[in-house]
Coordinates of C-alpha atoms in Angstrom, one line a residue:
M1107 CA 102.5 141.0 160.4
D1108 CA 99.9 138.6 159.0
S1109 CA 96.4 139.9 158.1
V1110 CA 94.9 137.5 160.6
V1111 CA 95.2 137.6 164.4
H1112 CA 94.8 135.3 167.4
D1113 CA 91.7 135.2 169.5
E1114 CA 92.4 135.5 173.2
S1115 CA 89.4 133.3 174.1
E1116 CA 90.8 130.4 172.2
D1117 CA 94.2 128.7 172.0
C1118 CA 97.0 131.1 170.9
S1119 CA 97.4 129.2 167.7
T1120 CA 93.8 129.8 166.5
K1121 CA 93.6 132.4 163.8
L1122 CA 90.8 134.9 163.1
T1123 CA 89.3 136.8 160.2
V1124 CA 89.0 140.6 160.2
E1125 CA 85.6 140.4 162.0
G1126 CA 87.2 138.3 164.7
W1127 CA 90.0 140.8 165.0
L1128 CA 87.5 143.6 165.5
K1129 CA 85.9 141.7 168.3
R1130 CA 89.2 141.2 169.9
V1131 CA 90.0 144.9 169.8
E1132 CA 86.7 145.7 171.5
R1133 CA 87.3 143.1 174.1
R1134 CA 90.8 144.4 174.8
R1135 CA 89.4 147.9 175.3
Q1136 CA 87.0 146.6 177.9
L1137 CA 89.8 144.8 179.7
A1138 CA 92.4 147.5 179.3
Y1139 CA 92.4 148.4 183.0
T1140 CA 93.9 145.2 184.2
S1141 CA 97.6 144.5 184.7
G1142 CA 99.7 141.9 183.1
Y1143 CA 96.7 140.3 181.2
D1144 CA 97.8 137.6 178.9
F1145 CA 95.3 137.0 176.2
C1146 CA 96.1 133.4 176.1
S1147 CA 95.2 132.7 179.7
E1148 CA 91.6 132.8 180.8
D1149 CA 92.6 132.0 184.4
Q1150 CA 94.9 135.0 184.5
M1151 CA 92.1 137.1 182.9
N1152 CA 89.7 136.2 185.7
D1153 CA 92.2 137.0 188.4
E1154 CA 93.3 140.3 186.9
V1155 CA 89.9 141.6 186.2
H1156 CA 89.3 141.6 189.9
A1157 CA 92.7 142.9 190.8
K1158 CA 92.8 146.2 188.9
R1159 CA 95.9 148.2 189.0
G1160 CA 94.0 151.5 188.7
S1161 CA 93.7 154.0 185.8
W1162 CA 93.5 157.7 185.1
T1163 CA 90.1 159.1 185.9
G1164 CA 90.3 161.4 182.8
R1165 CA 92.4 162.0 179.7
Y1166 CA 93.7 165.3 181.0
D1167 CA 94.9 163.6 184.2
F1168 CA 97.4 161.7 182.1
L1169 CA 98.2 164.6 179.8
L1170 CA 99.0 167.0 182.6
S1171 CA 100.9 164.3 184.5
L1172 CA 103.0 163.7 181.4
L1173 CA 103.5 167.5 180.9
G1174 CA 104.5 167.9 184.5
Y1175 CA 106.9 165.0 184.4
S1176 CA 108.5 166.3 181.2
V1177 CA 108.5 170.0 182.1
G1178 CA 110.6 170.2 185.2
L1179 CA 113.5 172.0 186.9
G1180 CA 115.8 171.3 183.9
N1181 CA 113.7 173.6 181.7
V1182 CA 114.2 176.5 184.1
W1183 CA 117.8 176.1 185.3
R1184 CA 119.5 173.8 182.7
F1185 CA 118.2 174.7 179.2
P1186 CA 119.0 178.5 179.4
Y1187 CA 122.5 177.7 180.6
L1188 CA 123.1 175.3 177.7
C1189 CA 121.8 177.9 175.2
Y1190 CA 124.2 180.5 176.7
S1191 CA 127.2 178.1 176.6
N1192 CA 126.5 176.6 173.2
G1193 CA 126.1 179.5 170.9
G1194 CA 122.9 181.1 172.1
G1195 CA 120.1 180.8 169.6
A1196 CA 122.2 178.4 167.6
F1197 CA 121.6 175.7 170.2
L1198 CA 117.9 175.7 169.3
I1199 CA 118.8 174.0 165.9
P1200 CA 120.4 170.8 167.2
F1201 CA 117.9 170.7 170.1
T1202 CA 115.0 170.8 167.8
V1203 CA 116.6 168.2 165.5
M1204 CA 117.3 165.9 168.3
L1205 CA 113.8 166.3 169.7
V1206 CA 112.2 165.4 166.3
I1207 CA 114.3 162.4 165.4
A1208 CA 115.2 161.1 168.8
G1209 CA 113.1 162.5 171.6
L1210 CA 109.6 162.4 170.1
P1211 CA 110.1 158.9 168.5
L1212 CA 111.3 157.4 171.8
M1213 CA 108.5 159.1 173.7
F1214 CA 105.8 157.8 171.3
M1215 CA 107.3 154.3 171.3
E1216 CA 107.3 154.1 175.1
L1217 CA 103.8 155.5 175.5
S1218 CA 102.5 153.1 172.9
L1219 CA 104.3 150.1 174.4
A1220 CA 103.0 150.7 178.0
Q1221 CA 99.5 151.6 176.9
Y1222 CA 99.2 148.5 174.8
A1223 CA 100.5 146.2 177.5
G1224 CA 99.0 147.9 180.6
L1225 CA 102.3 147.2 182.4
G1226 CA 105.2 149.1 183.9
P1227 CA 108.8 148.6 183.0
A1228 CA 109.5 145.9 185.5
I1229 CA 107.2 143.3 183.7
L1230 CA 106.8 144.9 180.3
F1231 CA 110.2 144.1 178.8
K1232 CA 110.1 140.6 180.3
R1233 CA 106.8 140.0 178.4
L1234 CA 108.2 141.6 175.2
A1235 CA 111.4 139.5 175.2
P1236 CA 112.5 137.5 178.3
L1237 CA 116.2 138.4 177.7
S1238 CA 115.4 142.1 177.9
E1239 CA 114.0 142.0 181.4
G1240 CA 117.1 143.8 182.7
L1241 CA 116.2 146.8 180.6
G1242 CA 113.2 147.5 182.7
Y1243 CA 115.0 147.1 185.9
G1244 CA 117.7 149.4 184.6
M1245 CA 115.1 152.1 184.1
I1246 CA 113.7 151.5 187.6
L1247 CA 117.2 151.7 189.1
I1248 CA 117.8 155.1 187.4
S1249 CA 114.5 156.4 188.6
G1250 CA 115.2 155.2 192.1
M1251 CA 118.6 156.9 192.3
V1252 CA 117.3 160.1 190.8
M1253 CA 114.3 159.9 193.2
L1254 CA 116.6 160.0 196.2
Y1255 CA 118.4 163.2 195.4
Y1256 CA 115.6 164.9 193.5
N1257 CA 113.5 165.1 196.7
V1258 CA 116.5 166.9 198.3
I1259 CA 115.9 169.8 195.8
I1260 CA 112.2 169.8 197.0
A1261 CA 113.4 170.0 200.6
W1262 CA 115.6 173.0 199.7
T1263 CA 112.7 174.8 198.1
V1264 CA 110.5 174.0 201.1
F1265 CA 113.0 175.7 203.4
Y1266 CA 113.6 178.7 201.2
M1267 CA 109.9 179.2 200.6
V1268 CA 109.2 179.2 204.4
V1269 CA 112.0 181.6 205.3
S1270 CA 111.0 183.9 202.4
F1271 CA 108.2 185.1 204.7
E1272 CA 110.8 186.6 207.1
E1273 CA 111.5 190.3 207.2
P1274 CA 114.2 191.0 206.1
L1275 CA 115.1 188.1 203.9
P1276 CA 117.7 186.0 205.9
W1277 CA 120.3 186.1 203.2
R1278 CA 120.4 189.9 202.8
G1279 CA 123.6 191.6 204.1
C1280 CA 126.8 190.3 205.6
Q1281 CA 126.1 191.1 209.3
H1282 CA 125.5 187.5 210.2
E1283 CA 127.5 184.8 212.0
W1284 CA 127.6 182.7 208.8
A1285 CA 129.2 185.5 206.8
T1286 CA 133.0 185.3 206.2
E1287 CA 135.4 188.1 205.5
N1288 CA 134.8 187.5 201.8
C1289 CA 131.1 188.3 202.0
F1290 CA 130.4 191.4 200.0
S1291 CA 127.0 193.2 200.0
Y1292 CA 126.5 196.0 197.4
E1293 CA 123.7 197.3 199.5
E1294 CA 125.9 197.6 202.5
E1295 CA 128.7 199.2 200.4
D1296 CA 126.2 201.8 199.1
N1297 CA 125.2 202.6 202.7
C1298 CA 128.8 202.8 203.7
D1299 CA 129.7 205.1 200.9
A1300 CA 126.8 207.4 201.8
S1301 CA 128.3 207.7 205.3
N1302 CA 131.7 208.6 203.8
G1303 CA 133.3 205.3 204.9
S1304 CA 135.2 202.5 203.2
Y1305 CA 133.5 199.1 202.9
Y1306 CA 136.0 196.3 203.5
M1307 CA 135.7 192.7 204.8
A1308 CA 132.0 193.1 205.4
N1309 CA 132.6 196.1 207.6
C1310 CA 132.2 199.9 207.1
L1311 CA 135.5 201.5 208.1
S1312 CA 136.5 205.1 208.4
H1313 CA 139.1 206.2 206.0
E1314 CA 141.7 206.3 208.8
Q1315 CA 140.9 202.7 209.8
F1316 CA 141.2 201.7 206.2
R1317 CA 144.6 203.3 205.9
V1318 CA 145.8 201.7 209.1
L1319 CA 144.8 198.3 207.9
N1320 CA 146.8 199.0 204.7
A1321 CA 143.9 197.3 202.9
T1322 CA 145.3 197.4 199.4
L1323 CA 144.6 193.8 198.4
R1324 CA 141.3 193.1 196.7
M1325 CA 139.5 190.4 198.6
P1326 CA 137.7 187.7 196.6
R1327 CA 134.0 188.7 196.8
K1328 CA 131.1 186.4 197.5
P1329 CA 127.5 187.5 197.6
P1330 CA 125.6 187.1 200.9
A1331 CA 123.1 184.6 199.2
E1332 CA 126.0 182.3 198.3
E1333 CA 127.5 182.4 201.8
F1334 CA 124.0 181.8 203.3
F1335 CA 123.5 178.8 201.1
K1336 CA 126.8 177.2 201.7
N1337 CA 127.7 178.2 205.3
Y1338 CA 124.3 178.5 207.0
F1339 CA 121.9 176.3 205.0
L1340 CA 124.1 173.5 203.8
Q1341 CA 126.9 173.8 206.4
L1342 CA 129.2 172.6 203.6
S1343 CA 132.4 170.7 204.5
N1344 CA 135.6 170.9 202.6
G1345 CA 135.2 167.6 200.7
I1346 CA 133.1 164.5 200.1
E1347 CA 135.2 162.6 202.5
A1348 CA 134.4 165.0 205.4
T1349 CA 130.9 163.6 206.0
G1350 CA 130.4 165.3 209.3
T1351 CA 127.0 165.1 210.9
I1352 CA 123.4 165.2 209.7
N1353 CA 122.1 168.8 209.3
Q1354 CA 118.9 168.7 211.4
R1355 CA 117.4 171.6 209.6
L1356 CA 117.8 169.9 206.2
A1357 CA 116.7 166.5 207.7
I1358 CA 113.4 168.1 208.8
C1359 CA 112.8 169.7 205.4
L1360 CA 113.6 166.4 203.7
L1361 CA 111.0 164.7 205.9
A1362 CA 108.5 167.3 205.0
A1363 CA 109.2 166.8 201.3
W1364 CA 108.7 163.0 201.6
V1365 CA 105.4 163.5 203.6
I1366 CA 104.1 165.8 200.8
V1367 CA 105.0 163.2 198.1
F1368 CA 103.4 160.4 200.2
L1369 CA 100.2 162.3 200.7
C1370 CA 99.9 163.1 197.0
L1371 CA 100.6 159.5 195.9
S1372 CA 98.8 157.5 198.6
R1373 CA 95.9 156.7 196.4
G1374 CA 98.0 156.2 193.2
V1375 CA 97.2 157.9 190.0
K1376 CA 93.7 158.8 191.1
S1377 CA 95.2 161.2 193.7
S1378 CA 98.3 162.4 191.8
G1379 CA 96.2 162.9 188.7
K1380 CA 94.2 165.6 190.4
V1381 CA 97.2 167.3 192.1
V1382 CA 98.9 167.9 188.7
Y1383 CA 96.0 170.1 187.6
F1384 CA 97.6 172.7 189.8
T1385 CA 101.3 171.7 189.9
A1386 CA 101.6 171.4 186.1
L1387 CA 99.9 174.7 185.3
F1388 CA 101.0 177.0 188.2
P1389 CA 104.6 177.3 187.0
Y1390 CA 103.4 178.9 183.8
V1391 CA 101.6 181.6 185.8
V1392 CA 104.7 182.4 187.7
L1393 CA 106.9 182.4 184.6
A1394 CA 104.6 184.8 182.9
A1395 CA 104.6 187.1 185.9
L1396 CA 108.4 187.0 186.1
F1397 CA 108.7 187.6 182.4
V1398 CA 106.5 190.8 182.6
R1399 CA 108.4 192.0 185.6
G1400 CA 111.8 191.1 184.1
L1401 CA 111.1 193.2 181.0
T1402 CA 110.7 196.3 183.1
L1403 CA 114.1 195.9 184.8
P1404 CA 117.2 197.8 183.6
G1405 CA 119.7 195.5 181.9
A1406 CA 117.1 193.0 180.9
Y1407 CA 117.6 193.7 177.2
D1408 CA 121.3 193.0 177.5
G1409 CA 120.6 189.7 179.2
I1410 CA 118.1 188.6 176.6
M1411 CA 120.4 189.5 173.8
Y1412 CA 123.2 187.5 175.4
Y1413 CA 120.8 184.5 175.5
L1414 CA 119.7 184.8 171.9
R1415 CA 122.9 186.0 170.1
P1416 CA 123.7 183.0 167.8
D1417 CA 127.2 181.8 167.3
W1418 CA 126.9 179.7 164.2
A1419 CA 130.4 178.4 164.5
K1420 CA 129.3 176.3 167.5
L1421 CA 127.2 174.1 165.2
R1422 CA 130.4 172.5 164.0
T1423 CA 131.4 171.4 167.5
A1424 CA 130.8 167.9 169.0
Q1425 CA 130.0 169.4 172.4
L1426 CA 127.0 171.3 171.1
W1427 CA 125.4 168.1 169.6
G1428 CA 126.3 166.0 172.6
D1429 CA 124.7 168.5 175.0
A1430 CA 121.6 168.7 172.8
A1431 CA 121.2 164.9 172.9
V1432 CA 121.6 164.7 176.7
Q1433 CA 119.1 167.6 177.2
I1434 CA 116.5 165.7 175.2
F1435 CA 116.6 163.0 177.9
F1436 CA 116.3 165.6 180.6
A1437 CA 113.4 167.3 178.7
L1438 CA 111.2 164.5 177.6
S1439 CA 112.6 161.8 180.0
P1440 CA 112.6 158.8 177.7
A1441 CA 114.5 155.7 179.0
W1442 CA 113.8 156.6 182.6
G1443 CA 110.8 154.3 183.0
G1444 CA 108.5 157.2 183.9
L1445 CA 106.8 157.5 180.5
L1446 CA 106.1 153.7 180.6
T1447 CA 104.7 154.0 184.1
L1448 CA 102.3 156.8 183.3
A1449 CA 101.1 155.3 180.0
S1450 CA 100.5 151.9 181.6
Y1451 CA 97.4 153.4 183.4
N1452 CA 95.9 154.7 180.2
R1453 CA 92.7 153.6 178.4
F1454 CA 93.5 151.1 175.7
D1455 CA 92.2 153.5 173.0
N1456 CA 93.9 156.7 174.2
N1457 CA 95.6 158.6 171.4
C1458 CA 99.1 158.6 172.8
Y1459 CA 100.5 159.8 169.5
R1460 CA 98.7 163.1 169.9
D1461 CA 99.8 163.3 173.6
A1462 CA 103.4 162.8 172.6
I1463 CA 103.3 165.6 170.0
V1464 CA 101.6 168.0 172.4
V1465 CA 104.0 167.4 175.2
A1466 CA 107.1 167.6 172.9
I1467 CA 106.0 171.0 171.5
S1468 CA 105.0 172.3 174.9
N1469 CA 108.4 171.3 176.3
I1470 CA 110.5 173.1 173.7
L1471 CA 108.3 176.2 173.9
T1472 CA 108.5 176.2 177.7
S1473 CA 112.3 175.8 177.7
F1474 CA 112.7 178.6 175.2
F1475 CA 110.3 180.9 177.1
A1476 CA 112.0 180.1 180.5
G1477 CA 115.3 181.3 178.9
F1478 CA 113.8 184.7 178.3
V1479 CA 112.7 185.0 181.9
I1480 CA 116.0 183.8 183.4
F1481 CA 118.3 185.9 181.2
A1482 CA 116.2 189.0 181.7
I1483 CA 116.7 188.6 185.4
I1484 CA 120.4 187.8 185.0
G1485 CA 120.8 190.9 182.8
F1486 CA 119.3 193.0 185.5
L1487 CA 121.6 191.5 188.2
A1488 CA 124.6 192.2 186.0
H1489 CA 123.5 195.8 185.6
E1490 CA 123.1 196.2 189.3
L1491 CA 126.5 194.7 190.0
D1492 CA 128.1 196.7 187.2
T1493 CA 129.6 193.6 185.6
G1494 CA 129.1 191.4 182.6
V1495 CA 126.3 188.9 182.1
D1496 CA 128.9 186.1 181.8
S1497 CA 130.1 186.8 185.4
V1498 CA 126.7 186.1 187.0
I1499 CA 125.4 183.3 184.8
D1500 CA 125.1 180.0 186.6
Q1501 CA 123.1 176.8 186.3
G1502 CA 121.4 174.3 188.6
A1503 CA 121.5 175.0 192.3
G1504 CA 123.7 178.1 191.8
L1505 CA 121.0 179.8 189.7
A1506 CA 118.1 178.8 191.9
F1507 CA 119.6 179.3 195.3
V1508 CA 122.3 181.9 194.8
V1509 CA 121.6 184.1 191.8
F1510 CA 117.8 184.5 192.2
P1511 CA 117.9 185.1 196.0
E1512 CA 120.5 187.7 195.5
L1513 CA 118.3 189.3 192.9
V1514 CA 115.0 189.4 194.8
G1515 CA 116.6 191.6 197.5
K1516 CA 116.9 194.3 194.8
L1517 CA 113.2 194.1 193.8
Q1518 CA 110.3 195.8 195.3
M1519 CA 108.2 193.4 197.4
P1520 CA 111.1 190.9 197.7
R1521 CA 109.3 188.5 199.9
L1522 CA 106.4 188.1 197.4
W1523 CA 108.7 187.4 194.5
S1524 CA 110.8 185.0 196.6
V1525 CA 107.7 183.0 197.7
L1526 CA 106.4 182.9 194.2
F1527 CA 109.7 181.7 192.7
F1528 CA 110.4 179.0 195.2
F1529 CA 106.8 177.8 195.2
M1530 CA 107.2 177.5 191.4
L1531 CA 110.3 175.4 191.9
L1532 CA 108.4 173.3 194.4
T1533 CA 105.6 172.5 192.0
L1534 CA 108.1 171.8 189.1
G1535 CA 110.0 169.4 191.4
L1536 CA 106.9 167.7 192.7
D1537 CA 105.6 166.8 189.2
S1538 CA 108.8 165.0 188.3
Q1539 CA 109.1 163.4 191.7
F1540 CA 105.6 162.0 191.5
T1541 CA 106.4 160.0 188.4
L1542 CA 109.9 158.9 189.6
M1543 CA 108.2 157.6 192.8
E1544 CA 105.3 156.1 190.9
T1545 CA 107.8 154.2 188.7
V1546 CA 109.3 152.5 191.7
V1547 CA 106.0 151.8 193.3
T1548 CA 104.5 150.4 190.1
A1549 CA 107.5 148.1 189.7
V1550 CA 106.8 146.7 193.2
L1551 CA 103.1 146.3 192.5
D1552 CA 103.5 144.7 189.1
T1553 CA 106.1 142.3 190.4
F1554 CA 104.0 141.4 193.5
P1555 CA 100.3 141.8 192.4
A1556 CA 99.0 140.7 195.8
L1557 CA 100.3 144.0 197.2
R1558 CA 97.9 146.1 195.1
R1559 CA 95.3 146.0 197.9
R1560 CA 97.9 147.6 200.2
K1561 CA 99.2 150.2 197.8
T1562 CA 99.1 152.9 200.5
A1563 CA 101.4 150.8 202.7
V1564 CA 103.7 150.2 199.7
V1565 CA 103.9 154.0 199.0
A1566 CA 104.7 154.5 202.7
A1567 CA 107.4 151.9 202.7
V1568 CA 109.1 153.4 199.6
S1569 CA 108.8 156.9 201.1
I1570 CA 110.5 155.7 204.3
V1571 CA 113.3 153.9 202.4
G1572 CA 113.7 157.0 200.2
Y1573 CA 114.0 159.3 203.2
L1574 CA 116.6 157.1 204.9
G1575 CA 118.5 156.8 201.6
G1576 CA 118.4 160.5 201.2
L1577 CA 120.0 161.3 204.6
I1578 CA 123.4 161.1 203.0
F1579 CA 122.5 164.3 201.1
V1580 CA 121.7 166.3 204.2
T1581 CA 125.1 165.7 205.9
N1582 CA 127.9 168.3 205.7
S1583 CA 129.2 166.6 202.6
G1584 CA 125.7 166.2 201.1
M1585 CA 126.2 168.7 198.3
Y1586 CA 129.1 166.7 197.0
W1587 CA 127.0 163.5 197.0
F1588 CA 124.2 165.5 195.3
Q1589 CA 126.5 166.6 192.5
L1590 CA 127.9 163.1 192.1
F1591 CA 124.5 161.6 191.7
D1592 CA 123.3 164.4 189.4
K1593 CA 126.3 163.9 187.1
Y1594 CA 126.4 160.2 186.8
A1595 CA 123.0 158.6 187.8
A1596 CA 121.3 159.5 184.5
N1597 CA 123.8 160.4 181.9
W1598 CA 125.3 157.8 179.5
S1599 CA 123.1 155.1 181.0
V1600 CA 119.9 156.5 179.5
L1601 CA 121.5 156.8 176.1
L1602 CA 122.5 153.1 176.3
I1603 CA 119.0 152.1 177.4
A1604 CA 117.4 154.1 174.6
I1605 CA 119.6 152.4 172.0
A1606 CA 118.7 149.0 173.5
E1607 CA 115.0 149.9 173.4
C1608 CA 115.2 150.8 169.7
V1609 CA 116.9 147.5 168.9
L1610 CA 114.4 145.5 170.9
V1611 CA 111.3 147.1 169.5
G1612 CA 112.6 147.8 166.0
W1613 CA 114.4 144.6 165.3
I1614 CA 113.6 141.9 167.8
Y1615 CA 109.9 142.4 168.4
G1616 CA 109.6 144.1 165.0
A1617 CA 108.7 147.6 164.1
E1618 CA 106.2 146.4 161.6
R1619 CA 104.4 144.2 164.2
F1620 CA 104.5 147.1 166.6
I1621 CA 102.7 149.4 164.2
Y1622 CA 99.9 147.0 164.0
N1623 CA 99.7 146.9 167.7
I1624 CA 99.3 150.7 167.6
E1625 CA 96.5 150.4 165.1
E1626 CA 94.7 148.1 167.5
M1627 CA 94.6 151.0 170.0
M1628 CA 94.2 154.0 167.7
G1629 CA 92.6 152.7 164.5
K1630 CA 93.9 152.2 161.0
R1631 CA 96.8 154.4 159.8
S1632 CA 98.1 155.3 156.4
K1633 CA 100.9 153.5 154.6
S1634 CA 103.0 156.6 154.9
F1635 CA 102.6 156.5 158.7
H1636 CA 103.8 152.8 158.6
R1637 CA 106.8 153.6 156.5
F1638 CA 107.8 156.7 158.4
W1639 CA 107.8 155.2 161.9
I1640 CA 109.3 151.9 160.8
A1641 CA 112.2 153.8 159.3
I1642 CA 112.5 156.1 162.4
W1643 CA 112.5 153.3 165.0
K1644 CA 114.7 150.9 163.0
Y1645 CA 117.3 153.2 161.5
V1646 CA 117.1 156.9 162.2
T1647 CA 116.7 157.2 165.9
P1648 CA 119.2 154.4 166.9
A1649 CA 121.7 155.8 164.5
M1650 CA 121.4 159.3 165.9
L1651 CA 121.7 158.0 169.4
L1652 CA 124.8 156.1 168.5
V1653 CA 126.3 159.2 166.9
S1654 CA 125.4 161.2 170.0
L1655 CA 127.0 158.7 172.3
T1656 CA 130.1 158.7 170.2
L1657 CA 130.3 162.5 170.3
M1658 CA 129.9 162.5 174.1
L1659 CA 132.8 160.0 174.4
W1660 CA 134.9 162.0 171.9
T1661 CA 134.3 165.2 173.9
K1662 CA 135.1 163.4 177.1
I1663 CA 138.4 162.0 175.8
G1664 CA 139.3 165.2 174.1

């Protein structure tokens, strides 16, 4: 980039000295709260100054929103499972490598881009290079699809949190209409044994009745929490083609979830930025409490050792490195559009480099710590069931809505632990949902600036569309649709978008030019800073992403 710059108050071809450049920086800082401001258009400047798109009221609003968006449900129910299935502690090596050379560079690049431009993904890439406009809309499409099914998880947690106040917990025992003959309760078996009976097909039989039935075959066992989740709560059909009817219970919970999101986002980042002070920090309190309680449970040590035991041979497998690459996109969420959206509301001189490093380190530490908590609990459950840790380990919905509900019934004060756990899941889910929703809303407002004065109405409209679109997930086949979206909505697509971003910024726009843009915001940087990030964005990160994509394809084909 040349040592001279253009003055926004003059024609774009007019060049400035260093003194003029400094004046430009100061002026940009004063105008940083406007959207879509083109420094070669005074008419646009006058319009945009009066049509502000909003901004964070404080630095910690942005930092906690960024932390809440990045630290989500995946840290609690996906990362521990990946550690378990990919060599235990050995998984931390590729995960850290991928975070340093792919996740952090992408995060820093997106935060810097959006903060400099003051634009969301819908308009940002069009301004950067007109042919790349589809890149922004691809991000918005991904966030929109994930937004639909992600709020379903929040709806589930709302229901479970509410029924956790019941005494006894509704999923305890097999003496319910929703229980099948495969339902097996260890608590009921112990009570039956104490009365000198034989527990079979969810009934306590006398020895004579047991002999008459000739019950010699071992029935497949399913815990009550699993049958409650599938048969009562989801009313699950036999396949995705058997749509059935809308589950009214779930539809009401989904409506409640969308109302919560609407109320928190109705005033944009000014309202959501305050909510995250609680939602981003509360999960750490619950995780700490669960960790302390988990360490006192029998079998916790075995579970933790199972989690940490490294299998170094796994480092040579393509599956391990592919899983680490995908987890980076679930952890830091680059290429989804959310990072661009959050940073677009920043002050022009905010140090987004520091923010990216803080969030990246916090994310990996949170993921690692959550693994201790989850596996201590799983180790205890395996001890109680007199089985191996590998037979009770699960991920995703199975871990949150089957394994843990089954566990809390064996703890003292089960209702308290159940309420705390599901409230933690609620706050984790809301943080991510806020940004997914804000990404879509910001895209609408950036595309149609006249609607900024009616942002509450836009948020309401997006919420209504989101609720109606999410009704497919609360039918009898909803779980199958949920799994379909979860597997394909944000998988290879985010890798492809990230590679395209690196090519766009590193080669088309120019990494060298982009570094000077960063200096406009954060001040002069050393030559080593220039050389390092230019090399990372132009060569290292895109190469690693291409290798990761190749490994994923290789694993899929294999």
